[in-house]
Amino acid sequence: GAVVSQHPSRVICKSGTSVKIECRSLDFQATTMFWYRQFPKKSLMLMATSNEGSKATYEQGVEKDKFLINHASLTLSTLTVTSAHPEDSSFYICSARATGTSGGAITGELFFGEGSRLTVL
Amino acid sequence: TQLLEQSPQFLSIQEGENLTVYCNSSSVFSSLQWYRQEPGEGPVLLVTVVTGGEVKKLKRLTFQFGDARKDSSLHITAAQPGDTGLYLCAGEGSSNYKLTFGKGTLLTVNP
């Protein structure tokens, strides 16, 4: 069945470094993926919409230079947290919207990744 | 900006009790989804409601979509400790496929 895989699931880095998180749709294609941020026991906050082959659309208040998004193929979107600081520590979740019918996914179906826990020391 | 008000934010009940979680908005959504999330994991879809007035049942869970497609409720009958988790409602916009999430309801069912 359709699955979205995020990697890494956990990452610890030093302040000032950049961290890349991958979101892959397995067995289906996704022209649109979404990146969310979640604080403990809180809901998901949409950060940006990732569009294959074009620039991401960022939500108000989200720094595009801080959170770089690249959607280079129909199955992969990456989120790079640049010059990470402790306040960037969070749980980052992606979702992928199926395009076409494959791998058990129907067009328009949305699948969430398992999330990536970022801790910046 | 479409907003979803979800309530209550926290709920602690005893096993066997019933509960209802509400999601309300002034906006119309093309669909509304309910998710359950365990700590450290991504949200898992429970149900999608599309038609105004629609009622869907999933074992002890009953989901309802308001007639005007602006609100929804989740009712759990005879809650079990295994129902413990974060419940999230999310409305999908009609033009941009973006999901707007409610603030979530952290449910604890005590044995």
CSV table of C-alpha atoms in Angstrom, one decimal:
chain,number,residue,atom,x,y,z
A,1,GLY,CA,0.0,0.0,0.0
A,2,ALA,CA,0.9,3.6,-0.3
A,3,VAL,CA,3.5,4.8,2.3
A,4,VAL,CA,5.3,8.0,3.0
A,5,SER,CA,8.8,7.6,4.5
A,6,GLN,CA,10.7,10.2,6.3
A,7,HIS,CA,14.4,10.1,7.0
A,8,PRO,CA,16.0,10.6,9.4
A,9,SER,CA,13.4,9.7,12.1
A,10,ARG,CA,15.6,11.4,14.7
A,11,VAL,CA,18.5,13.8,14.4
A,12,ILE,CA,20.6,15.6,16.9
A,13,CYS,CA,22.8,18.4,15.7
A,14,LYS,CA,24.9,21.3,17.0
A,15,SER,CA,23.7,24.8,16.9
A,16,GLY,CA,24.7,26.5,13.6
A,17,THR,CA,24.6,23.4,11.4
A,18,SER,CA,22.2,22.6,8.7
A,19,VAL,CA,20.0,19.5,8.7
A,20,LYS,CA,18.2,17.9,5.8
A,21,ILE,CA,15.0,15.9,6.2
A,22,GLU,CA,13.7,13.7,3.4
A,23,CYS,CA,10.1,12.9,2.6
A,24,ARG,CA,9.6,10.1,0.1
A,25,SER,CA,6.4,8.7,-1.3
A,26,LEU,CA,6.8,5.0,-1.8
A,27,ASP,CA,4.9,3.3,-4.7
A,28,PHE,CA,3.1,6.4,-5.6
A,29,GLN,CA,3.8,9.8,-7.1
A,30,ALA,CA,3.0,13.1,-5.4
A,31,THR,CA,3.2,16.5,-7.2
A,32,THR,CA,2.3,18.2,-3.9
A,33,MET,CA,3.7,17.5,-0.5
A,34,PHE,CA,3.2,19.4,2.7
A,35,TRP,CA,5.6,20.1,5.6
A,36,TYR,CA,4.3,20.5,9.2
A,37,ARG,CA,5.9,21.4,12.5
A,38,GLN,CA,4.6,20.0,15.7
A,39,PHE,CA,5.4,20.9,19.3
A,40,PRO,CA,4.8,18.4,22.2
A,41,LYS,CA,1.2,17.7,22.8
A,42,LYS,CA,0.2,20.3,20.2
A,43,SER,CA,-1.4,20.2,16.8
A,44,LEU,CA,0.3,20.3,13.4
A,45,MET,CA,1.2,23.6,12.0
A,46,LEU,CA,1.5,23.9,8.3
A,47,MET,CA,4.9,25.4,7.3
A,48,ALA,CA,4.8,25.1,3.5
A,49,THR,CA,3.4,23.4,0.4
A,50,SER,CA,6.0,21.7,-1.7
A,51,ASN,CA,5.3,21.7,-5.4
A,52,GLU,CA,7.3,19.4,-7.7
A,53,GLY,CA,9.3,21.4,-10.2
A,54,SER,CA,8.5,24.8,-8.7
A,55,LYS,CA,9.0,26.9,-5.7
A,56,ALA,CA,7.5,26.0,-2.4
A,57,THR,CA,4.6,28.1,-1.0
A,58,TYR,CA,5.3,29.1,2.5
A,59,GLU,CA,2.8,30.0,5.2
A,60,GLN,CA,2.8,33.3,6.8
A,61,GLY,CA,5.5,33.7,9.4
A,62,VAL,CA,7.7,30.9,8.1
A,63,GLU,CA,11.1,32.0,7.0
A,64,LYS,CA,11.8,30.6,3.5
A,65,ASP,CA,15.5,31.1,3.9
A,66,LYS,CA,15.5,29.3,7.1
A,67,PHE,CA,13.5,26.3,6.0
A,68,LEU,CA,14.6,25.4,2.4
A,69,ILE,CA,12.3,23.1,0.5
A,70,ASN,CA,13.2,21.3,-2.6
A,71,HIS,CA,10.8,19.0,-4.5
A,72,ALA,CA,13.1,17.7,-7.2
A,73,SER,CA,11.1,14.6,-8.2
A,74,LEU,CA,7.6,13.2,-8.0
A,75,THR,CA,8.5,11.1,-5.1
A,76,LEU,CA,10.9,13.2,-3.0
A,77,SER,CA,10.7,16.5,-1.1
A,78,THR,CA,13.4,17.7,1.2
A,79,LEU,CA,13.3,20.2,4.1
A,80,THR,CA,16.6,21.7,5.1
A,81,VAL,CA,16.8,23.6,8.3
A,82,THR,CA,19.6,26.0,7.8
A,83,SER,CA,21.8,27.3,10.6
A,84,ALA,CA,19.7,25.4,13.1
A,85,HIS,CA,19.2,26.8,16.6
A,86,PRO,CA,17.7,25.2,19.7
A,87,GLU,CA,14.4,26.9,19.1
A,88,ASP,CA,14.2,24.9,15.8
A,89,SER,CA,14.0,21.8,17.8
A,90,SER,CA,10.7,20.2,17.0
A,91,PHE,CA,8.9,17.3,15.3
A,92,TYR,CA,8.7,17.8,11.6
A,93,ILE,CA,6.1,15.8,9.6
A,94,CYS,CA,5.5,15.7,5.9
A,95,SER,CA,2.4,14.5,4.0
A,96,ALA,CA,2.1,13.6,0.3
A,97,ARG,CA,-0.9,14.0,-1.9
A,98,ALA,CA,-1.2,11.2,-4.5
A,99,THR,CA,-1.2,12.0,-8.1
A,100,GLY,CA,-2.6,9.3,-10.4
A,101,THR,CA,-3.4,5.8,-9.3
A,102,SER,CA,-0.6,3.6,-8.2
A,103,GLY,CA,0.6,1.6,-5.2
A,104,GLY,CA,-2.9,1.5,-3.8
A,105,ALA,CA,-3.2,5.3,-3.8
A,106,ILE,CA,-6.0,7.2,-5.5
A,107,THR,CA,-5.5,10.7,-6.8
A,108,GLY,CA,-6.0,13.2,-4.0
A,109,GLU,CA,-5.4,10.8,-1.2
A,110,LEU,CA,-3.1,12.2,1.5
A,111,PHE,CA,-0.6,10.2,3.4
A,112,PHE,CA,1.5,11.2,6.3
A,113,GLY,CA,5.1,10.4,7.1
A,114,GLU,CA,6.2,9.0,10.4
A,115,GLY,CA,7.8,12.3,11.4
A,116,SER,CA,11.3,13.5,12.1
A,117,ARG,CA,12.4,14.6,15.6
A,118,LEU,CA,15.0,17.3,15.4
A,119,THR,CA,17.0,18.3,18.5
A,120,VAL,CA,19.4,21.2,18.2
A,121,LEU,CA,21.9,21.4,21.0
B,1,THR,CA,-7.3,31.9,6.5
B,2,GLN,CA,-9.6,29.0,7.5
B,3,LEU,CA,-9.6,28.2,11.2
B,4,LEU,CA,-10.8,25.1,13.0
B,5,GLU,CA,-11.7,25.4,16.7
B,6,GLN,CA,-11.3,22.0,18.4
B,7,SER,CA,-12.6,21.3,21.8
B,8,PRO,CA,-11.8,20.1,24.4
B,9,GLN,CA,-8.1,20.4,24.2
B,10,PHE,CA,-7.6,17.9,27.1
B,11,LEU,CA,-9.8,15.2,28.3
B,12,SER,CA,-9.2,12.6,31.0
B,13,ILE,CA,-11.9,10.0,31.6
B,14,GLN,CA,-12.4,6.6,33.1
B,15,GLU,CA,-12.7,3.4,31.0
B,16,GLY,CA,-16.2,2.8,29.9
B,17,GLU,CA,-17.3,6.5,29.7
B,18,ASN,CA,-18.5,8.2,26.6
B,19,LEU,CA,-17.0,11.3,25.1
B,20,THR,CA,-17.5,13.8,22.3
B,21,VAL,CA,-14.9,16.0,20.6
B,22,TYR,CA,-16.0,18.9,18.5
B,23,CYS,CA,-14.5,20.8,15.6
B,24,ASN,CA,-16.1,24.1,14.5
B,25,SER,CA,-15.3,26.6,11.9
B,26,SER,CA,-16.9,29.6,10.1
B,27,SER,CA,-15.5,28.3,6.9
B,28,VAL,CA,-16.8,25.6,4.6
B,29,PHE,CA,-14.6,22.7,3.9
B,30,SER,CA,-14.7,20.3,1.0
B,31,SER,CA,-13.9,17.5,3.4
B,32,LEU,CA,-13.0,17.0,7.0
B,33,GLN,CA,-10.7,14.4,8.3
B,34,TRP,CA,-10.1,12.9,11.7
B,35,TYR,CA,-6.7,11.6,12.8
B,36,ARG,CA,-5.3,9.9,15.8
B,37,GLN,CA,-1.6,10.3,16.7
B,38,GLU,CA,0.6,8.5,19.1
B,39,PRO,CA,3.7,10.2,20.6
B,40,GLY,CA,6.6,10.3,18.2
B,41,GLU,CA,4.6,9.1,15.2
B,42,GLY,CA,2.8,10.6,12.3
B,43,PRO,CA,-1.0,11.1,12.4
B,44,VAL,CA,-3.1,8.1,11.2
B,45,LEU,CA,-6.2,8.8,9.3
B,46,LEU,CA,-9.4,7.5,11.0
B,47,VAL,CA,-12.0,8.8,8.6
B,48,THR,CA,-12.8,11.4,5.9
B,49,VAL,CA,-16.3,12.9,5.8
B,50,VAL,CA,-17.3,14.7,2.6
B,51,THR,CA,-21.1,15.1,2.4
B,52,GLY,CA,-22.9,17.5,4.7
B,53,GLY,CA,-24.9,15.6,7.3
B,54,GLU,CA,-22.8,12.5,6.8
B,55,VAL,CA,-22.4,10.1,9.6
B,56,LYS,CA,-19.7,7.4,9.6
B,57,LYS,CA,-19.1,4.7,12.2
B,58,LEU,CA,-15.8,3.0,12.9
B,59,LYS,CA,-16.5,0.4,15.7
B,60,ARG,CA,-17.0,2.5,18.8
B,61,LEU,CA,-16.2,5.8,17.0
B,62,THR,CA,-19.0,7.8,15.4
B,63,PHE,CA,-18.1,10.8,13.1
B,64,GLN,CA,-20.5,13.4,12.0
B,65,PHE,CA,-20.1,16.2,9.4
B,66,GLY,CA,-22.4,19.2,9.9
B,67,ASP,CA,-25.0,19.9,7.3
B,68,ALA,CA,-23.2,23.1,6.2
B,69,ARG,CA,-19.8,21.3,6.2
B,70,LYS,CA,-18.4,23.8,8.7
B,71,ASP,CA,-18.3,21.5,11.8
B,72,SER,CA,-17.8,17.9,12.8
B,73,SER,CA,-17.9,15.8,15.9
B,74,LEU,CA,-16.2,12.6,17.0
B,75,HIS,CA,-18.1,10.5,19.6
B,76,ILE,CA,-16.4,7.6,21.3
B,77,THR,CA,-18.6,5.1,23.1
B,78,ALA,CA,-17.3,3.1,26.1
B,79,ALA,CA,-13.8,4.4,25.9
B,80,GLN,CA,-10.9,2.0,26.4
B,81,PRO,CA,-7.4,2.8,27.6
B,82,GLY,CA,-6.2,1.9,24.0
B,83,ASP,CA,-8.2,5.0,22.8
B,84,THR,CA,-5.7,7.2,24.6
B,85,GLY,CA,-3.9,9.6,22.1
B,86,LEU,CA,-4.1,12.9,20.4
B,87,TYR,CA,-7.1,13.3,18.2
B,88,LEU,CA,-6.9,15.8,15.4
B,89,CYS,CA,-9.5,17.2,13.1
B,90,ALA,CA,-8.4,18.7,9.8
B,91,GLY,CA,-10.4,20.5,7.1
B,92,GLU,CA,-9.4,20.5,3.5
B,93,GLY,CA,-9.8,23.7,1.5
B,94,SER,CA,-11.8,23.5,-1.6
B,95,SER,CA,-9.2,25.2,-3.8
B,96,ASN,CA,-5.8,24.5,-2.5
B,97,TYR,CA,-5.8,21.0,-1.0
B,98,LYS,CA,-4.2,22.3,2.2
B,99,LEU,CA,-5.3,20.8,5.5
B,100,THR,CA,-6.1,23.1,8.3
B,101,PHE,CA,-5.7,21.3,11.6
B,102,GLY,CA,-7.6,21.9,14.8
B,103,LYS,CA,-5.5,22.3,18.0
B,104,GLY,CA,-6.1,18.7,18.9
B,105,THR,CA,-7.7,16.9,21.8
B,106,LEU,CA,-5.4,14.9,24.1
B,107,LEU,CA,-7.4,12.1,25.4
B,108,THR,CA,-6.4,9.9,28.4
B,109,VAL,CA,-8.6,7.0,29.2
B,110,ASN,CA,-7.8,5.6,32.7
B,111,PRO,CA,-8.3,2.0,33.5
